[in-house]
């Protein structure tokens, strides 16, 4: 039981990174990027394949992040250079990446035998939790530093439209490239952590992560109004934990009676109910 | 000096929706001049201003600033010279950022932005707050840390002009920036506009709703009609100009008139 709770907590931390990806794309850059589902699966499967190939876990996480970043680069170059609508561009790259993901997952589906904390003094659950905490915190601080820098100011201007960004001397194409690159790298790291925590990986592991990220952002914004970047990132962390707990409780009953394939629909229903609850309690002026 | 030569702007060319907005506008503007663009709705004032800022591209025509041909420059390149303060305040300011952040990023215009340096450092903050105090416009300094989308329109328009000054643009394009404001705010905004332009030795091309103020404050009045310059008045002639003269030019002309097929500049 304790093992399960620690694992859920670590998974929620990992999914904070997906939340940050959604935060960067929808709130900062104001583009709808659906690549994140594929990035999670790409990160998870490449991490699994690399671990099976005997690569050091830290190096494997780094490579997974790079692959995720490339996924972001692909989507953003479709948007910037071929002028495809962001939603369509991300759907195209998402379905193209599926091939790569399936190829990677053909190397196996389980890293139980090679779990990196098998032979250390830490128990596997504690080791995984420590890893998740360290990686997530480092990346949260990284995102905070980037968005609060002069460069991040440029990224935040991008969300206000092309004319104002360009007239403030911002290279819009490059900003989108870097923004979606960082975002999808975060998602890929989340996928890698997911593989590490559950010891399994499959091509379908990314499905539903976009919903999760969106839920984390929305819940976070309600609990901690995003006055500044720090509040938004902490809100994302809290939102992710809360949503994971709610979903876990909801799925606990569901999985026993219905089977784990119902988890995605339960997640979606929980999110819609939460949004309904939040919207109806909204008072005063709303920002457009 | 800005020189526009034989500018044609055609929307939806060669379709049934074709609309010729500018038909051969030529205009030379000296440094430090304030120009009032007047004319009926549909006469092409906004299109001319948007052409200067590269928001619309011309079918035919060239644009020089000093001795450089900037006809083919993008919005980003032209923003070094031109700054637009338009009816839509989202064109001049970024709503997601605070007032100070807007000014800070204007200071980094076309410079490399560091990933390590904080967005608004202490020294920058201090000097920007001083600039907000100096502008002395409706207690602007108390709004320094407000999100720009949440502040009122006149404040946003003044902010847009401050951005123009900070980023070093020498030519201010003003299009109906005081429209929709109450009389006092509009008056204050117009006076501040004139003050900013004069004190920074900027050139201004304005199309504003308050014609009386606009004509008095400007050095030169350019009357547009049907996408053409019909009169261009300075000094003594300008004093004789009456507002009714504008309405004497007939209202919108929607007839499709073809223009000679000239080479496309870019």
Coordinates of C-alpha atoms in Angstrom, one line a residue:
Chain A
X1 CA 0.0 0.0 0.0
X2 CA 2.8 2.4 1.0
X3 CA 4.6 1.4 -2.1
X4 CA 1.5 2.3 -4.2
X5 CA 1.1 5.7 -2.5
X6 CA 4.7 6.6 -3.0
X7 CA 4.5 5.6 -6.6
X8 CA 1.3 7.6 -7.3
X9 CA 3.0 10.6 -5.7
X10 CA 6.1 10.2 -7.9
X11 CA 3.9 9.8 -11.0
X12 CA 2.0 13.0 -10.1
X13 CA 5.4 14.8 -9.9
X14 CA 6.4 13.4 -13.2
X15 CA 3.2 14.6 -14.8
X16 CA 3.8 18.1 -13.4
X17 CA 6.3 18.3 -16.3
X18 CA 3.5 17.6 -18.8
X19 CA 1.5 20.3 -17.0
X20 CA 4.4 22.7 -17.6
X21 CA 4.5 21.8 -21.3
X22 CA 0.8 22.6 -21.5
X23 CA 1.4 25.8 -19.5
X24 CA 4.2 26.9 -21.9
X25 CA 2.2 26.2 -25.1
X26 CA -1.3 27.3 -24.1
X27 CA -0.7 30.1 -21.6
X28 CA 2.7 31.5 -22.6
X29 CA 2.9 31.0 -26.4
X30 CA -0.9 30.8 -26.9
X31 CA -0.7 28.0 -29.4
X32 CA -2.5 24.7 -29.2
X33 CA 0.2 22.0 -29.2
X34 CA -1.1 18.4 -29.2
X35 CA 2.4 16.9 -29.8
X36 CA 2.7 16.3 -26.0
X37 CA 0.9 12.9 -26.1
X38 CA 3.5 11.7 -28.6
X39 CA 6.4 13.3 -26.7
X40 CA 5.4 11.4 -23.6
X41 CA 5.3 8.1 -25.4
X42 CA 8.5 8.9 -27.3
X43 CA 10.3 9.8 -24.1
X44 CA 9.0 6.7 -22.3
X45 CA 9.7 4.2 -25.1
X46 CA 13.1 5.6 -25.9
X47 CA 14.1 5.6 -22.2
X48 CA 12.9 2.0 -22.0
X49 CA 14.7 0.9 -25.1
X50 CA 17.9 2.6 -23.9
X51 CA 17.8 1.1 -20.5
X52 CA 17.3 -2.4 -22.1
X53 CA 20.3 -1.6 -24.2
X54 CA 22.3 -1.0 -21.0
X55 CA 22.7 2.8 -21.2
X56 CA 23.1 4.8 -18.0
X57 CA 19.7 6.0 -16.8
X58 CA 20.7 9.7 -16.5
X59 CA 22.1 9.6 -20.1
X60 CA 18.9 7.8 -21.2
X61 CA 16.7 10.6 -19.6
X62 CA 18.9 13.2 -21.4
X63 CA 18.5 11.4 -24.8
X64 CA 14.7 11.1 -24.2
X65 CA 14.6 14.8 -23.5
X66 CA 16.5 15.5 -26.8
X67 CA 14.1 13.3 -28.8
X68 CA 11.1 15.2 -27.2
X69 CA 12.8 18.5 -28.1
X70 CA 13.1 17.3 -31.7
X71 CA 9.4 16.5 -31.7
X72 CA 8.7 20.0 -30.6
X73 CA 11.0 21.3 -33.3
X74 CA 9.2 19.4 -36.0
X75 CA 5.8 20.8 -35.0
X76 CA 7.0 24.3 -34.7
X77 CA 8.8 24.2 -38.0
X78 CA 5.6 23.1 -39.6
X79 CA 3.9 26.1 -38.1
X80 CA 6.6 28.6 -38.8
X81 CA 8.0 27.7 -42.1
X82 CA 5.2 25.8 -43.9
X83 CA 2.5 27.9 -42.3
X84 CA 0.3 25.0 -41.1
X85 CA -2.2 25.7 -38.4
X86 CA -0.7 24.7 -35.0
X87 CA -3.4 22.1 -34.3
X88 CA -3.0 20.5 -37.6
X89 CA 0.8 20.7 -37.5
X90 CA 0.8 18.9 -34.1
X91 CA -1.6 16.2 -35.3
X92 CA 0.6 15.5 -38.3
X93 CA 3.8 15.3 -36.3
X94 CA 2.0 13.3 -33.6
X95 CA 0.9 10.6 -36.0
X96 CA 4.2 10.6 -37.8
X97 CA 6.1 10.0 -34.5
X98 CA 3.8 7.1 -33.8
X99 CA 6.0 5.0 -36.2
X100 CA 9.1 5.8 -34.3
X101 CA 7.4 5.1 -31.0
X102 CA 6.2 1.7 -32.2
X103 CA 9.7 0.9 -33.5
X104 CA 11.2 1.8 -30.1
X105 CA 8.7 -0.3 -28.2
X106 CA 9.5 -3.3 -30.3
X107 CA 12.7 -3.7 -28.2
X108 CA 10.6 -4.9 -25.3
X109 CA 8.0 -3.7 -22.9
X110 CA 9.4 -4.1 -19.5
X111 CA 12.5 -3.0 -17.6
X112 CA 11.7 -4.8 -14.4
X113 CA 14.8 -7.0 -14.8
X114 CA 17.0 -4.0 -15.2
X115 CA 15.3 -1.6 -12.7
X116 CA 18.0 0.8 -11.8
X117 CA 17.3 0.8 -8.1
X118 CA 17.3 -3.0 -7.8
X119 CA 20.8 -3.3 -6.4
X120 CA 21.1 -0.1 -4.3
X121 CA 20.4 0.4 -0.6
X122 CA 17.2 2.3 -1.4
X123 CA 14.1 0.4 -2.0
X124 CA 12.8 0.7 -5.6
X125 CA 9.9 2.9 -4.6
X126 CA 12.0 5.2 -2.5
X127 CA 14.7 5.4 -5.2
X128 CA 12.1 6.2 -7.9
X129 CA 10.6 8.9 -5.7
X130 CA 13.9 10.5 -5.0
X131 CA 14.7 10.5 -8.7
X132 CA 11.3 11.9 -9.6
X133 CA 11.6 14.7 -7.0
X134 CA 15.1 15.7 -8.1
X135 CA 14.4 15.7 -11.8
X136 CA 11.1 17.5 -11.5
X137 CA 12.4 20.1 -9.1
X138 CA 15.5 20.8 -11.3
X139 CA 13.3 21.2 -14.4
X140 CA 10.8 23.4 -12.5
X141 CA 13.6 25.7 -11.5
X142 CA 14.9 25.6 -15.1
X143 CA 11.5 26.6 -16.5
X144 CA 11.2 29.3 -13.9
X145 CA 14.6 30.8 -14.7
X146 CA 13.9 30.7 -18.4
X147 CA 10.5 32.3 -18.3
X148 CA 11.7 35.0 -15.9
X149 CA 14.7 36.0 -18.0
X150 CA 14.9 38.6 -20.7
X151 CA 14.6 35.7 -23.2
X152 CA 11.4 34.5 -21.5
X153 CA 10.0 38.0 -21.8
X154 CA 10.2 37.5 -25.5
X155 CA 8.4 34.2 -25.3
X156 CA 5.6 35.8 -23.3
X157 CA 5.2 38.5 -25.9
X158 CA 4.7 35.9 -28.6
X159 CA 1.4 34.9 -27.0
X160 CA 0.0 38.4 -27.8
X161 CA 0.1 38.1 -31.5
X162 CA 2.5 38.3 -34.4
X163 CA 2.3 42.1 -35.1
X164 CA 3.2 43.2 -31.6
X165 CA 5.9 40.5 -31.3
X166 CA 7.6 41.5 -34.5
X167 CA 7.3 45.2 -33.8
X168 CA 9.1 44.6 -30.5
X169 CA 11.9 43.0 -32.5
X170 CA 11.3 39.4 -31.6
X171 CA 12.1 36.6 -34.0
X172 CA 8.8 34.8 -33.8
X173 CA 9.9 31.7 -35.6
X174 CA 12.8 31.1 -33.3
X175 CA 10.7 31.8 -30.2
X176 CA 8.2 29.2 -31.2
X177 CA 10.9 26.7 -32.0
X178 CA 12.6 27.1 -28.6
X179 CA 9.2 27.3 -26.7
X180 CA 7.8 24.1 -28.2
X181 CA 11.2 22.4 -28.0
X182 CA 11.5 23.0 -24.3
X183 CA 7.9 22.1 -23.7
X184 CA 8.1 18.8 -25.5
X185 CA 11.4 17.9 -23.9
X186 CA 9.7 18.3 -20.5
X187 CA 6.9 15.9 -21.7
X188 CA 9.5 13.4 -22.9
X189 CA 11.2 13.5 -19.5
X190 CA 7.8 12.9 -17.9
X191 CA 7.5 9.9 -20.1
X192 CA 10.9 8.6 -19.2
X193 CA 10.1 9.0 -15.5
X194 CA 6.8 7.1 -16.1
X195 CA 8.7 4.2 -17.6
X196 CA 11.1 4.3 -14.7
X197 CA 8.3 4.4 -12.1
X198 CA 6.0 1.7 -13.6
X199 CA 8.8 -0.4 -15.2
X200 CA 6.7 -0.8 -18.3
X201 CA 6.5 1.0 -21.6
X202 CA 4.2 0.7 -24.5
X203 CA 3.2 2.8 -27.6
X204 CA 0.0 3.8 -25.9
X205 CA 1.5 5.2 -22.7
X206 CA 1.2 8.8 -23.8
X207 CA -2.6 8.8 -24.4
X208 CA -4.4 10.9 -21.9
X209 CA -1.4 12.9 -20.9
X210 CA -2.6 16.0 -22.6
X211 CA -5.8 15.9 -20.6
X212 CA -3.7 15.4 -17.5
X213 CA -1.5 18.4 -18.3
X214 CA -4.5 20.6 -19.0
X215 CA -6.2 19.5 -15.8
X216 CA -3.0 20.3 -13.8
X217 CA -2.8 23.8 -15.3
X218 CA -6.6 24.5 -14.8
X219 CA -6.7 23.3 -11.2
X220 CA -3.4 25.0 -10.4
X221 CA -4.8 28.3 -11.8
X222 CA -7.8 28.1 -9.6
X223 CA -6.0 27.2 -6.4
X224 CA -3.2 29.6 -6.9
X225 CA -4.1 32.5 -9.2
X226 CA -1.1 32.9 -11.6
X227 CA 0.0 36.4 -10.5
X228 CA 3.5 35.6 -11.7
X229 CA 5.5 32.8 -13.2
X230 CA 6.4 31.2 -9.9
X231 CA 2.7 31.0 -8.8
X232 CA 1.9 29.4 -12.1
X233 CA 4.6 26.7 -11.8
X234 CA 3.8 26.0 -8.1
X235 CA 0.1 25.9 -9.1
X236 CA 0.9 23.4 -11.8
X237 CA 2.6 21.2 -9.2
X238 CA -0.3 21.4 -6.8
X239 CA -2.8 20.9 -9.6
X240 CA -1.0 17.8 -10.8
X241 CA -0.9 16.3 -7.3
X242 CA -4.6 17.0 -6.7
X243 CA -5.8 15.7 -10.0
X244 CA -3.7 12.5 -9.7
X245 CA -5.2 11.9 -6.3
X246 CA -8.7 12.4 -7.5
X247 CA -8.2 10.3 -10.6
X248 CA -6.5 7.6 -8.5
X249 CA -9.4 7.4 -6.1
X250 CA -11.9 7.4 -8.9
X251 CA -10.0 4.7 -10.8
X252 CA -9.5 2.5 -7.8
X253 CA -13.2 1.5 -7.8
X254 CA -13.3 1.5 -11.6
X255 CA -10.3 -0.7 -12.2
X256 CA -11.6 -3.4 -10.0
X257 CA -15.0 -3.6 -11.5
X258 CA -14.4 -2.5 -15.1
X259 CA -10.7 -3.0 -16.0
X260 CA -7.9 -0.5 -16.5
X261 CA -9.0 0.4 -20.0
X262 CA -11.7 2.6 -18.4
X263 CA -9.1 4.8 -16.8
X264 CA -9.0 7.3 -19.7
X265 CA -12.7 7.9 -19.7
X266 CA -12.7 8.3 -15.9
X267 CA -9.9 10.8 -16.2
X268 CA -11.9 12.8 -18.8
X269 CA -15.1 12.7 -16.8
X270 CA -13.3 13.9 -13.7
X271 CA -11.7 16.8 -15.7
X272 CA -15.1 17.9 -17.1
X273 CA -16.7 17.7 -13.7
X274 CA -13.9 19.8 -12.2
X275 CA -14.1 22.4 -14.9
X276 CA -17.9 22.5 -14.5
X277 CA -17.4 23.0 -10.8
X278 CA -14.8 25.7 -11.3
X279 CA -16.7 27.6 -14.0
X280 CA -19.9 27.8 -11.9
X281 CA -18.2 29.2 -8.9
X282 CA -16.5 32.0 -10.9
X283 CA -17.5 35.5 -9.8
X284 CA -16.6 39.0 -10.9
X285 CA -15.0 40.1 -14.1
X286 CA -13.3 37.5 -16.2
X287 CA -10.3 38.2 -18.5
X288 CA -10.7 37.4 -22.1
Chain B
X1 CA 12.9 62.1 -44.3
X2 CA 10.3 59.6 -45.5
X3 CA 9.4 59.3 -49.1
X4 CA 6.5 57.2 -50.4
X5 CA 6.3 57.0 -54.2
X6 CA 3.3 56.0 -56.2
X7 CA 1.8 53.6 -53.7
X8 CA -1.0 51.3 -54.8
X9 CA -2.6 49.0 -52.2
X10 CA -5.2 46.6 -53.6
X11 CA -7.1 44.2 -51.4
X12 CA -8.1 40.9 -53.0
X13 CA -6.6 41.7 -56.4
X14 CA -8.2 40.1 -59.5
X15 CA -11.2 38.8 -57.6
X16 CA -14.8 40.1 -57.5
X17 CA -14.0 41.5 -54.1
X18 CA -11.2 43.7 -55.4
X19 CA -10.9 46.9 -53.6
X20 CA -8.3 49.5 -54.4
X21 CA -7.5 51.3 -51.2
X22 CA -4.6 53.5 -52.3
X23 CA -4.3 54.7 -55.9
X24 CA -0.9 56.2 -56.4
X25 CA -0.1 58.1 -53.2
X26 CA 3.2 60.0 -53.2
X27 CA 4.2 61.8 -50.1
X28 CA 7.4 63.3 -48.8
X29 CA 7.7 63.9 -45.0
X30 CA 10.5 65.9 -43.4
X31 CA 12.0 65.0 -40.1
X32 CA 10.3 66.4 -37.1
X33 CA 7.0 67.1 -38.9
X34 CA 3.6 66.3 -37.5
X35 CA 1.3 65.4 -40.3
X36 CA -2.4 65.2 -39.9
X37 CA -4.0 62.8 -42.3
X38 CA -7.7 63.8 -42.9
X39 CA -10.4 62.4 -45.1
X40 CA -13.7 60.6 -45.1
X41 CA -14.0 57.0 -43.9
X42 CA -12.7 54.8 -46.7
X43 CA -10.4 57.4 -48.0
X44 CA -7.3 55.3 -47.3
X45 CA -5.8 56.9 -44.2
X46 CA -5.6 53.7 -42.2
X47 CA -4.3 51.8 -45.1
X48 CA -1.6 54.3 -45.7
X49 CA -0.5 54.1 -42.0
X50 CA -0.6 50.3 -42.1
X51 CA 1.4 50.4 -45.3
X52 CA 4.2 52.4 -43.6
X53 CA 4.3 49.9 -40.7
X54 CA 4.3 46.9 -43.3
X55 CA 1.0 45.5 -41.9
X56 CA -0.2 45.6 -45.5
X57 CA 2.0 45.2 -48.5
X58 CA 1.7 47.4 -51.5
X59 CA 1.0 46.1 -55.0
X60 CA 3.0 48.8 -56.5
X61 CA 5.1 51.6 -55.0
X62 CA 8.3 52.3 -53.1
X63 CA 9.1 53.6 -49.7
X64 CA 12.3 55.4 -48.7
X65 CA 13.5 56.5 -45.2
X66 CA 16.4 58.9 -45.7
X67 CA 18.4 57.3 -48.5
X68 CA 17.4 53.7 -47.9
X69 CA 14.8 51.8 -49.9
X70 CA 12.8 49.9 -47.3
X71 CA 9.9 48.8 -49.6
X72 CA 10.7 45.1 -49.0
X73 CA 11.3 45.2 -45.3
X74 CA 9.2 43.2 -42.9
X75 CA 7.3 44.4 -39.8
X76 CA 10.2 43.5 -37.7
X77 CA 12.8 45.4 -39.7
X78 CA 10.6 48.5 -40.1
X79 CA 9.9 48.6 -36.4
X80 CA 13.4 50.0 -36.0
X81 CA 12.1 53.2 -37.6
X82 CA 8.3 53.1 -37.3
X83 CA 6.1 52.6 -34.2
X84 CA 2.4 52.2 -34.5
X85 CA -0.2 53.4 -32.0
X86 CA -3.5 52.2 -33.5
X87 CA -7.1 51.9 -32.5
X88 CA -6.4 48.3 -31.5
X89 CA -4.2 48.7 -28.5
X90 CA -3.0 45.1 -28.9
X91 CA -0.9 46.3 -31.8
X92 CA 1.2 48.7 -29.7
X93 CA 1.4 46.8 -26.3
X94 CA 1.6 43.2 -25.1
X95 CA -1.4 42.5 -22.9
X96 CA 0.1 39.5 -21.1
X97 CA 3.0 41.5 -19.7
X98 CA 3.0 44.0 -16.9
X99 CA 3.5 47.7 -17.8
X100 CA 7.2 47.6 -16.7
X101 CA 7.9 44.4 -18.6
X102 CA 6.5 46.0 -21.7
X103 CA 8.9 48.9 -21.3
X104 CA 11.8 46.5 -20.4
X105 CA 11.4 44.5 -23.6
X106 CA 11.2 47.7 -25.6
X107 CA 14.7 48.5 -24.2
X108 CA 15.9 45.2 -25.6
X109 CA 14.6 45.9 -29.0
X110 CA 16.6 44.0 -31.7
X111 CA 19.2 43.1 -29.1
X112 CA 20.1 39.6 -27.9
X113 CA 18.1 38.8 -24.9
X114 CA 20.0 36.8 -22.3
X115 CA 18.6 33.6 -20.8
X116 CA 20.3 34.3 -17.5
X117 CA 19.6 38.0 -16.9
X118 CA 16.3 38.6 -15.0
X119 CA 13.6 40.2 -17.1
X120 CA 13.4 43.4 -15.1
X121 CA 16.5 44.0 -13.0
X122 CA 16.5 46.4 -10.1
X123 CA 18.3 49.3 -11.9
X124 CA 16.1 48.9 -15.0
X125 CA 13.0 48.9 -12.7
X126 CA 14.2 52.1 -11.0
X127 CA 14.8 54.0 -14.3
X128 CA 11.6 52.8 -15.9
X129 CA 9.6 53.9 -12.8
X130 CA 11.2 57.3 -13.1
X131 CA 10.2 57.5 -16.8
X132 CA 6.6 56.6 -15.9
X133 CA 6.6 59.4 -13.4
X134 CA 8.1 61.8 -15.9
X135 CA 5.4 61.1 -18.4
X136 CA 2.9 62.5 -15.9
X137 CA -0.2 61.0 -17.4
X138 CA -3.1 60.1 -15.2
X139 CA -1.0 58.5 -12.4
X140 CA 0.5 56.1 -14.7
X141 CA 3.3 55.1 -12.3
X142 CA 0.9 53.3 -9.9
X143 CA 0.0 50.9 -12.7
X144 CA 3.6 49.8 -13.1
X145 CA 3.1 46.2 -12.0
X146 CA -0.4 45.8 -13.4
X147 CA -1.1 43.4 -16.2
X148 CA -1.3 45.6 -19.3
X149 CA -4.5 43.9 -20.5
X150 CA -6.2 45.1 -17.3
X151 CA -5.4 48.8 -17.6
X152 CA -7.5 51.4 -19.3
X153 CA -7.2 52.3 -23.0
X154 CA -5.6 55.8 -22.6
X155 CA -2.9 54.3 -20.4
X156 CA -2.2 51.5 -22.9
X157 CA -1.9 54.0 -25.7
X158 CA 0.5 56.2 -23.7
X159 CA 2.4 53.0 -22.9
X160 CA 2.6 52.2 -26.6
X161 CA 4.1 55.6 -27.2
X162 CA 6.6 55.1 -24.4
X163 CA 7.6 51.8 -26.0
X164 CA 8.2 53.7 -29.3
X165 CA 10.4 56.2 -27.5
X166 CA 12.4 53.6 -25.6
X167 CA 13.0 51.4 -28.6
X168 CA 14.2 54.4 -30.5
X169 CA 11.7 54.6 -33.3
X170 CA 11.8 58.0 -34.9
X171 CA 8.5 58.0 -36.7
X172 CA 5.2 57.6 -34.8
X173 CA 2.1 56.3 -36.7
X174 CA -1.1 57.2 -35.0
X175 CA -4.4 55.9 -36.1
X176 CA -7.6 56.8 -34.2
X177 CA -5.8 56.0 -30.9
X178 CA -8.2 58.3 -28.9
X179 CA -11.4 57.0 -30.5
X180 CA -13.9 55.7 -28.0
X181 CA -12.6 57.7 -25.0
X182 CA -14.4 60.3 -23.1
X183 CA -13.6 63.9 -23.9
X184 CA -11.2 64.6 -21.0
X185 CA -9.2 61.4 -21.5
X186 CA -9.1 61.9 -25.2
X187 CA -7.9 65.4 -24.8
X188 CA -5.2 64.4 -22.2
X189 CA -4.1 61.6 -24.5
X190 CA -3.8 63.9 -27.5
X191 CA -1.8 66.5 -25.5
X192 CA 0.5 63.8 -24.3
X193 CA 0.9 62.5 -27.8
X194 CA 2.0 65.9 -29.0
X195 CA 4.3 66.4 -26.0
X196 CA 6.0 63.0 -26.5
X197 CA 6.5 63.7 -30.2
X198 CA 7.9 67.2 -29.8
X199 CA 10.1 66.5 -26.8
X200 CA 11.7 63.5 -28.5
X201 CA 12.1 65.2 -31.9
X202 CA 10.0 62.5 -33.5
X203 CA 8.1 62.6 -36.8
X204 CA 4.4 61.8 -36.5
X205 CA 1.8 60.9 -39.0
X206 CA -1.6 61.0 -37.4
X207 CA -5.2 60.2 -38.3
X208 CA -7.2 61.1 -35.2
X209 CA -10.9 61.6 -34.7
X210 CA -10.6 65.0 -33.0
X211 CA -10.1 67.0 -36.2
X212 CA -9.9 70.4 -34.6
X213 CA -7.0 69.3 -32.3
X214 CA -5.3 67.3 -35.0
X215 CA -5.2 70.3 -37.4
X216 CA -4.1 72.7 -34.8
X217 CA -1.3 70.5 -33.4
X218 CA 0.1 69.5 -36.8
X219 CA 2.5 71.3 -39.1
X220 CA 0.8 70.0 -42.2
X221 CA -2.6 68.7 -43.3
X222 CA -2.9 66.0 -45.9
X223 CA -6.4 65.4 -47.3
X224 CA -7.0 62.0 -48.8
X225 CA -10.0 61.1 -50.9
X226 CA -10.6 57.8 -52.7
X227 CA -7.0 56.6 -52.0
X228 CA -5.4 59.7 -53.4
X229 CA -3.9 62.8 -51.9
X230 CA -6.2 65.7 -52.9
X231 CA -4.6 68.5 -51.0
X232 CA -1.4 69.0 -49.0
X233 CA -1.4 72.2 -46.9
X234 CA 1.3 73.9 -44.8
X235 CA 1.7 77.1 -42.9
X236 CA -0.7 79.9 -44.1
X237 CA -2.7 77.6 -46.3
X238 CA -3.2 75.2 -43.4
X239 CA -4.7 78.0 -41.3
X240 CA -7.3 78.6 -43.9
X241 CA -8.3 75.0 -44.0
X242 CA -11.7 74.3 -42.6
X243 CA -13.1 71.0 -41.3
X244 CA -16.0 71.2 -43.7
X245 CA -13.6 71.0 -46.6
X246 CA -13.1 67.3 -45.7
X247 CA -16.8 66.5 -46.0
X248 CA -16.9 68.3 -49.3
X249 CA -14.9 65.3 -50.8
X250 CA -17.5 62.7 -51.6
X251 CA -18.0 59.6 -49.4
X252 CA -16.7 56.1 -50.2
X253 CA -16.3 55.1 -53.8
X254 CA -16.7 51.4 -54.2
X255 CA -16.3 51.3 -57.9
X256 CA -13.6 48.9 -59.1
X257 CA -11.0 50.7 -61.0
X258 CA -8.1 48.9 -62.5
X259 CA -4.7 50.3 -62.3
X260 CA -1.9 49.9 -64.7
X261 CA -0.1 46.6 -64.3
X262 CA 3.2 47.8 -62.9
X263 CA 6.0 45.5 -61.6
X264 CA 5.5 44.3 -58.1
X265 CA 8.3 45.8 -55.9
X266 CA 9.1 42.7 -53.9

